[in-house]
Amino acid sequence: MTQLAPRTESFGAGDQSWLGSRHGTDVAKTVTLAPAAWSAKIVDGRIKSGEPYAMKAGLAVPYASGASDGTEVIAGFLLTDQSVDAARGNIAAPGVWHGRIILSKLPSTVAASAKQSGQFLLEA
């Protein structure tokens, strides 16, 4: 089940100060988020722009630096804030899969030496 039913919301794209340039934002890749996997990252009903994600079983899941199940490899970063209503199912979201990322501005900690599958320039 996906959150494709019509609804009206008013909020912006979130804090995108983590983007070091606009490079990569024009070709964001659509990823599917399962709200249950993101429960620890949901603040005020939203997952913040800039959250790093890994791909597991076809779903974008939170990046986990100390894991060994594939979630320790960054596949991308959420481009915009995502409103979450767990009762409505999965969420289609834009993910940046390459570009310049300012680590100090991300909502979650990512080391400059983090494993990645995208083409990112990770800056302090």
Backbone as ProteinMPNN parsed JSONL, in Angstrom:
{"seq_chain_A": "MTQLAPRTESFGAGDQSWLGSRHGTDVAKTVTLAPAAWSAKIVDGRIKSGEPYAMKAGLAVPYASGASDGTEVIAGFLLTDQSVDAARGNIAAPGVWHGRIILSKLPSTVAASAKQSGQFLLEA", "coords_chain_A": {"N_chain_A": [[0.844, -1.174, 0.0], [0.575, 2.214, -0.831], [1.086, 5.74, -0.188], [-0.727, 7.246, -1.955], [-3.201, 8.384, -2.131], [-5.36, 11.218, -2.593], [-4.639, 14.244, -0.801], [-4.329, 17.19, 1.217], [-1.683, 19.256, 2.172], [0.398, 21.573, 3.908], [3.573, 22.486, 3.804], [7.079, 23.156, 3.635], [10.065, 22.322, 1.729], [11.836, 21.645, 3.637], [14.859, 21.877, 5.646], [17.42, 22.433, 3.627], [20.082, 22.989, 3.802], [22.182, 21.26, 3.918], [22.876, 20.538, 1.405], [25.542, 20.87, -0.723], [25.673, 21.993, -3.173], [23.594, 22.622, -6.05], [23.831, 20.546, -7.711], [22.787, 17.419, -8.8], [20.274, 17.584, -7.631], [18.339, 17.969, -9.517], [17.886, 15.585, -10.696], [16.754, 13.749, -8.982], [16.098, 10.565, -7.534], [13.295, 8.428, -7.372], [12.374, 6.883, -4.417], [11.196, 4.27, -2.24], [9.794, 4.44, 0.923], [9.312, 2.684, 3.928], [7.277, 3.398, 6.502], [7.452, 2.167, 9.105], [10.108, 1.321, 9.343], [11.39, 3.706, 9.666], [10.692, 4.804, 12.09], [12.237, 5.735, 14.314], [13.317, 8.037, 13.296], [11.352, 9.839, 12.801], [10.067, 12.982, 13.337], [7.828, 15.182, 14.693], [5.875, 14.16, 12.95], [7.205, 13.946, 10.544], [9.865, 12.93, 8.32], [13.051, 14.129, 8.168], [14.502, 16.247, 5.658], [17.539, 15.381, 4.081], [18.154, 13.144, 5.514], [20.139, 10.264, 5.586], [19.988, 7.319, 3.552], [19.847, 3.747, 3.083], [19.62, 0.98, 0.815], [17.439, -1.745, 1.043], [16.044, -4.777, 0.345], [14.599, -3.581, -1.739], [13.564, -1.292, -0.595], [13.994, 2.002, 0.749], [15.832, 2.467, 3.566], [16.737, 3.58, 6.906], [20.1, 4.694, 7.111], [22.719, 2.919, 8.696], [25.539, 3.134, 10.336], [27.133, 1.252, 11.793], [26.271, -1.247, 11.075], [26.016, -4.507, 9.407], [24.509, -5.519, 7.451], [23.974, -4.454, 4.994], [22.753, -2.036, 5.373], [24.662, -0.295, 6.115], [25.697, 1.033, 4.019], [25.547, 3.95, 2.309], [23.044, 4.904, 0.135], [21.782, 7.13, -0.693], [20.325, 10.433, -0.026], [17.512, 11.87, 1.54], [15.733, 14.19, -0.327], [13.74, 16.066, 0.284], [11.634, 17.07, 3.093], [9.553, 14.524, 4.474], [6.244, 13.808, 4.935], [4.676, 11.731, 7.264], [2.372, 9.161, 7.711], [1.736, 6.463, 9.235], [-0.424, 4.742, 9.012], [-1.209, 4.928, 6.415], [0.51, 3.558, 4.767], [3.334, 2.755, 2.58], [5.74, 5.272, 1.434], [6.406, 7.314, -1.336], [9.31, 8.931, -2.236], [11.63, 11.642, -3.026], [15.028, 11.013, -3.691], [18.378, 12.018, -3.348], [21.027, 10.918, -5.213], [23.56, 11.448, -5.976], [26.111, 13.976, -5.638], [27.203, 16.997, -3.894], [27.663, 16.96, -0.45], [27.161, 18.434, 2.688], [28.357, 17.454, 5.564], [28.176, 18.361, 8.262], [25.753, 19.621, 8.353], [23.753, 17.787, 8.115], [20.808, 16.008, 9.301], [21.308, 13.673, 10.721], [24.17, 11.947, 12.005], [26.938, 11.419, 9.901], [29.896, 9.948, 8.873], [32.85, 11.188, 7.228], [34.179, 9.167, 6.016], [32.289, 7.299, 5.381], [30.746, 4.368, 3.975], [29.538, 4.207, 0.655], [27.178, 3.984, -2.04], [26.483, 5.702, -3.936], [27.476, 8.643, -5.8], [29.009, 10.666, -4.118], [30.371, 13.68, -2.812], [31.608, 14.068, 0.165], [31.653, 16.503, 2.504], [33.125, 18.21, 5.313]], "CA_chain_A": [[0.0, 0.0, 0.0], [1.346, 3.459, -0.87], [0.352, 6.945, 0.201], [-1.04, 7.958, -3.19], [-4.543, 8.96, -2.065], [-5.306, 12.685, -2.543], [-4.712, 14.93, 0.476], [-3.752, 18.519, 1.167], [-0.765, 19.577, 3.247], [1.182, 22.784, 3.68], [4.89, 22.556, 4.415], [8.111, 23.364, 2.626], [10.969, 21.221, 1.404], [12.676, 21.381, 4.796], [16.164, 22.522, 5.688], [18.303, 21.824, 2.631], [21.414, 23.581, 3.923], [23.14, 20.158, 3.785], [23.26, 20.438, -0.005], [26.697, 21.702, -1.011], [25.405, 22.632, -4.461], [22.343, 22.102, -6.587], [24.155, 19.39, -8.545], [22.118, 16.188, -8.404], [18.902, 17.79, -7.16], [17.422, 17.967, -10.66], [17.705, 14.207, -11.165], [16.481, 12.918, -7.805], [15.549, 9.243, -7.832], [12.179, 8.079, -6.51], [12.603, 5.729, -3.547], [10.04, 3.919, -1.421], [10.079, 4.359, 2.356], [8.331, 1.997, 4.778], [7.275, 4.193, 7.735], [7.857, 1.404, 10.291], [11.57, 1.296, 9.4], [11.863, 5.058, 9.954], [10.036, 5.307, 13.306], [13.18, 6.471, 15.17], [13.71, 9.276, 12.606], [10.168, 10.678, 12.594], [9.949, 14.094, 14.276], [6.643, 15.99, 14.368], [5.157, 13.571, 11.823], [7.986, 14.065, 9.312], [11.253, 12.51, 8.217], [13.714, 15.353, 7.725], [15.34, 16.358, 4.472], [18.941, 15.136, 4.364], [18.38, 11.855, 6.188], [20.773, 9.291, 4.696], [19.291, 6.037, 3.48], [20.438, 2.591, 2.428], [18.585, 0.193, 0.138], [17.329, -3.115, 1.536], [14.84, -5.441, -0.168], [13.869, -2.657, -2.598], [13.067, -0.149, 0.162], [14.973, 2.908, 1.352], [15.782, 2.336, 5.026], [17.738, 4.458, 7.506], [21.514, 4.327, 7.111], [23.212, 2.508, 10.013], [26.984, 3.028, 10.118], [27.758, 0.095, 12.418], [25.6, -2.491, 10.672], [26.709, -5.358, 8.428], [23.436, -6.133, 6.665], [23.733, -3.625, 3.812], [22.279, -0.703, 5.757], [25.836, 0.536, 6.405], [26.127, 1.635, 2.757], [24.649, 5.051, 1.94], [22.593, 4.906, -1.256], [21.332, 8.48, -1.008], [19.829, 11.31, 1.021], [16.174, 12.364, 1.206], [15.838, 15.557, -0.825], [12.763, 16.934, 0.946], [10.922, 16.509, 4.244], [8.496, 13.597, 4.095], [5.163, 13.664, 5.899], [4.465, 10.305, 7.516], [1.164, 8.652, 8.362], [1.989, 5.021, 9.156], [-1.653, 4.035, 8.644], [-1.43, 5.041, 4.966], [1.422, 2.688, 4.029], [4.635, 3.221, 2.1], [5.847, 6.641, 0.925], [7.303, 7.565, -2.469], [10.058, 10.141, -1.873], [12.794, 11.922, -3.87], [16.322, 10.789, -3.058], [19.574, 12.481, -4.059], [21.938, 9.771, -5.31], [24.912, 11.956, -6.206], [26.24, 15.406, -5.416], [28.041, 17.49, -2.8], [26.925, 16.895, 0.808], [27.836, 19.052, 3.824], [28.077, 16.524, 6.657], [27.823, 19.048, 9.511], [24.395, 20.156, 8.255], [22.8, 16.679, 8.023], [20.055, 15.781, 10.537], [21.908, 12.516, 11.396], [25.626, 11.909, 11.861], [27.555, 10.599, 8.854], [31.346, 10.182, 8.832], [33.396, 11.462, 5.893], [34.656, 7.885, 5.477], [31.149, 6.386, 5.273], [30.602, 3.592, 2.742], [28.452, 4.753, -0.162], [27.004, 3.407, -3.367], [26.267, 6.831, -4.838], [28.659, 9.42, -6.158], [28.928, 11.824, -3.248], [31.538, 14.349, -2.258], [31.217, 14.326, 1.544], [32.482, 17.576, 3.071], [32.91, 18.462, 6.757]], "C_chain_A": [[0.892, 1.24, 0.0], [0.458, 4.632, -0.505], [0.045, 7.792, -1.029], [-2.433, 8.581, -3.19], [-4.437, 10.484, -1.966], [-5.421, 13.208, -1.115], [-4.046, 16.285, 0.316], [-2.896, 18.749, 2.394], [-0.047, 20.873, 2.897], [2.467, 22.709, 4.487], [5.897, 22.673, 3.296], [8.955, 22.127, 2.406], [11.859, 20.851, 2.581], [13.987, 22.135, 4.698], [17.102, 21.805, 4.73], [19.701, 22.441, 2.659], [22.519, 22.529, 3.825], [23.589, 19.952, 2.343], [24.413, 21.399, -0.278], [26.6, 22.419, -2.335], [24.072, 22.095, -4.958], [22.558, 20.877, -7.471], [23.5, 18.13, -7.979], [20.675, 16.354, -7.974], [17.881, 17.736, -8.296], [17.171, 16.565, -11.208], [17.492, 13.267, -9.975], [15.781, 11.631, -8.236], [14.384, 8.975, -6.873], [12.518, 6.812, -5.734], [11.345, 5.489, -2.717], [10.481, 3.733, 0.028], [8.958, 3.593, 3.048], [8.349, 2.718, 6.126], [7.755, 3.441, 8.976], [9.376, 1.386, 10.449], [12.143, 2.64, 9.844], [11.339, 5.612, 11.278], [10.969, 6.119, 14.208], [13.579, 7.825, 14.574], [12.542, 10.233, 12.399], [10.066, 11.706, 13.715], [8.782, 14.959, 13.817], [5.94, 15.481, 13.111], [5.899, 13.63, 10.494], [9.355, 13.407, 9.446], [11.965, 13.695, 7.574], [14.492, 15.194, 6.414], [16.794, 16.152, 4.881], [19.211, 13.843, 5.106], [19.031, 10.895, 5.194], [19.993, 7.981, 4.692], [20.151, 4.995, 2.776], [19.298, 1.856, 1.732], [18.616, -1.247, 0.661], [15.992, -3.672, 1.067], [13.969, -4.474, -0.978], [13.312, -1.434, -1.894], [14.227, 0.7, 0.664], [14.771, 2.844, 2.854], [16.852, 3.246, 5.622], [19.15, 3.859, 7.439], [21.942, 4.0, 8.533], [24.699, 2.206, 9.896], [27.617, 1.768, 10.69], [27.18, -1.247, 11.999], [26.466, -3.305, 9.713], [25.7, -6.084, 7.548], [23.09, -5.352, 5.401], [23.273, -2.224, 4.16], [23.429, 0.232, 6.136], [26.386, 1.219, 5.151], [25.109, 2.707, 2.351], [24.333, 4.968, 0.449], [22.147, 6.307, -1.673], [20.884, 9.233, 0.224], [18.451, 11.803, 0.597], [16.268, 13.839, 0.831], [14.923, 16.525, -0.073], [12.207, 16.26, 2.196], [9.82, 15.591, 3.731], [7.491, 13.47, 5.224], [4.847, 12.184, 6.039], [3.152, 10.068, 8.247], [1.248, 7.144, 8.2], [0.763, 4.231, 8.718], [-1.896, 4.044, 7.136], [-0.453, 4.214, 4.143], [2.708, 3.35, 3.595], [4.572, 4.613, 1.483], [6.807, 6.666, -0.261], [7.972, 8.91, -2.202], [11.211, 10.37, -2.844], [14.09, 11.735, -3.099], [17.457, 11.286, -3.932], [20.566, 11.326, -4.048], [23.348, 10.17, -5.719], [24.934, 13.467, -5.975], [27.14, 15.72, -4.232], [27.188, 17.585, -1.539], [27.762, 17.519, 1.927], [27.438, 18.265, 5.072], [27.597, 17.214, 7.935], [26.391, 19.578, 9.508], [23.326, 19.056, 8.172], [22.048, 16.499, 9.348], [20.576, 14.584, 11.34], [23.404, 12.493, 11.094], [26.067, 10.933, 10.775], [29.038, 10.961, 8.832], [31.79, 10.422, 7.393], [33.866, 10.182, 5.222], [33.531, 6.866, 5.286], [31.146, 5.65, 3.933], [29.412, 4.157, 1.98], [28.38, 4.047, -1.503], [26.764, 4.497, -4.408], [27.575, 7.52, -5.149], [28.6, 10.736, -5.382], [30.303, 12.365, -2.906], [31.099, 14.772, -0.857], [32.188, 15.326, 2.154], [32.139, 17.805, 4.533], [31.962, 19.589, 7.025]], "O_chain_A": [[1.862, 1.304, 0.755], [-0.769, 4.527, -0.513], [0.507, 8.928, -1.133], [-2.807, 9.242, -4.158], [-3.52, 10.993, -1.322], [-6.2, 12.688, -0.316], [-3.279, 16.497, -0.623], [-3.316, 18.477, 3.519], [0.094, 21.219, 1.724], [2.45, 22.852, 5.71], [5.61, 22.333, 2.148], [8.606, 21.029, 2.839], [12.566, 19.845, 2.527], [14.198, 22.93, 3.782], [17.53, 20.683, 5.004], [20.417, 22.417, 1.658], [23.686, 22.885, 3.663], [24.579, 19.264, 2.093], [24.275, 22.607, -0.085], [27.36, 23.352, -2.597], [23.49, 21.203, -4.34], [21.601, 20.249, -7.924], [23.657, 17.825, -6.797], [19.921, 15.381, -7.949], [16.698, 17.485, -8.062], [16.332, 16.384, -12.09], [17.985, 12.139, -9.963], [14.983, 11.619, -9.173], [14.487, 9.27, -5.683], [12.9, 5.798, -6.317], [10.534, 6.394, -2.52], [11.407, 2.978, 0.322], [7.781, 3.835, 2.779], [9.356, 2.651, 6.831], [8.414, 4.04, 9.826], [9.879, 1.432, 11.572], [13.266, 2.698, 10.345], [11.53, 6.796, 11.556], [10.532, 7.1, 14.809], [14.124, 8.67, 15.283], [12.73, 11.329, 11.873], [9.988, 11.352, 14.891], [8.756, 15.416, 12.674], [5.463, 16.274, 12.3], [5.309, 13.395, 9.439], [9.926, 13.337, 10.535], [11.521, 14.203, 6.545], [15.056, 14.139, 6.125], [17.237, 16.68, 5.901], [20.367, 13.475, 5.31], [18.533, 10.727, 4.081], [19.412, 7.587, 5.704], [21.045, 5.314, 1.992], [18.13, 2.094, 2.039], [19.669, -1.882, 0.714], [14.938, -3.107, 1.358], [12.741, -4.541, -0.911], [12.65, -0.612, -2.527], [15.304, 0.186, 0.964], [13.684, 3.128, 3.359], [17.781, 3.644, 4.919], [19.348, 2.669, 7.682], [21.58, 4.708, 9.472], [25.08, 1.141, 9.41], [28.572, 1.258, 10.104], [27.577, -2.282, 12.533], [27.517, -2.845, 9.267], [26.0, -7.131, 6.974], [22.034, -5.566, 4.806], [23.385, -1.313, 3.339], [23.207, 1.404, 6.442], [27.41, 1.9, 5.206], [23.948, 2.397, 2.082], [25.234, 4.962, -0.39], [22.135, 6.633, -2.86], [21.029, 8.766, 1.354], [18.239, 12.12, -0.574], [16.818, 14.642, 1.585], [15.297, 17.672, 0.175], [12.293, 15.042, 2.348], [9.225, 15.846, 2.684], [7.84, 13.072, 6.335], [4.76, 11.466, 5.042], [2.866, 10.696, 9.267], [0.877, 6.603, 7.158], [0.896, 3.164, 8.118], [-2.698, 3.257, 6.632], [-0.58, 4.172, 2.92], [3.127, 4.364, 4.154], [3.511, 5.078, 1.067], [7.898, 6.1, -0.192], [7.293, 9.911, -1.969], [11.725, 9.415, -3.428], [14.236, 12.239, -1.986], [17.491, 11.004, -5.13], [20.908, 10.812, -2.983], [24.235, 9.32, -5.801], [23.913, 14.144, -6.099], [27.757, 14.831, -3.646], [26.126, 18.208, -1.545], [28.932, 17.176, 2.095], [26.32, 18.398, 5.571], [26.707, 16.704, 8.616], [25.871, 19.947, 10.561], [22.132, 19.355, 8.16], [22.593, 16.805, 10.409], [20.303, 14.494, 12.538], [23.84, 12.967, 10.045], [25.631, 9.782, 10.735], [29.395, 12.138, 8.779], [31.176, 9.916, 6.454], [33.945, 10.115, 3.995], [33.802, 5.689, 5.051], [31.492, 6.217, 2.896], [28.405, 4.538, 2.576], [29.387, 3.575, -2.032], [26.832, 4.246, -5.612], [28.65, 7.031, -4.799], [28.2, 11.773, -5.911], [31.265, 11.616, -2.734], [30.318, 15.711, -0.701], [33.378, 15.05, 2.304], [30.994, 17.617, 4.944], [31.693, 19.906, 8.184]]}, "name": "protein", "num_of_chains": 1, "seq": "MTQLAPRTESFGAGDQSWLGSRHGTDVAKTVTLAPAAWSAKIVDGRIKSGEPYAMKAGLAVPYASGASDGTEVIAGFLLTDQSVDAARGNIAAPGVWHGRIILSKLPSTVAASAKQSGQFLLEA"}
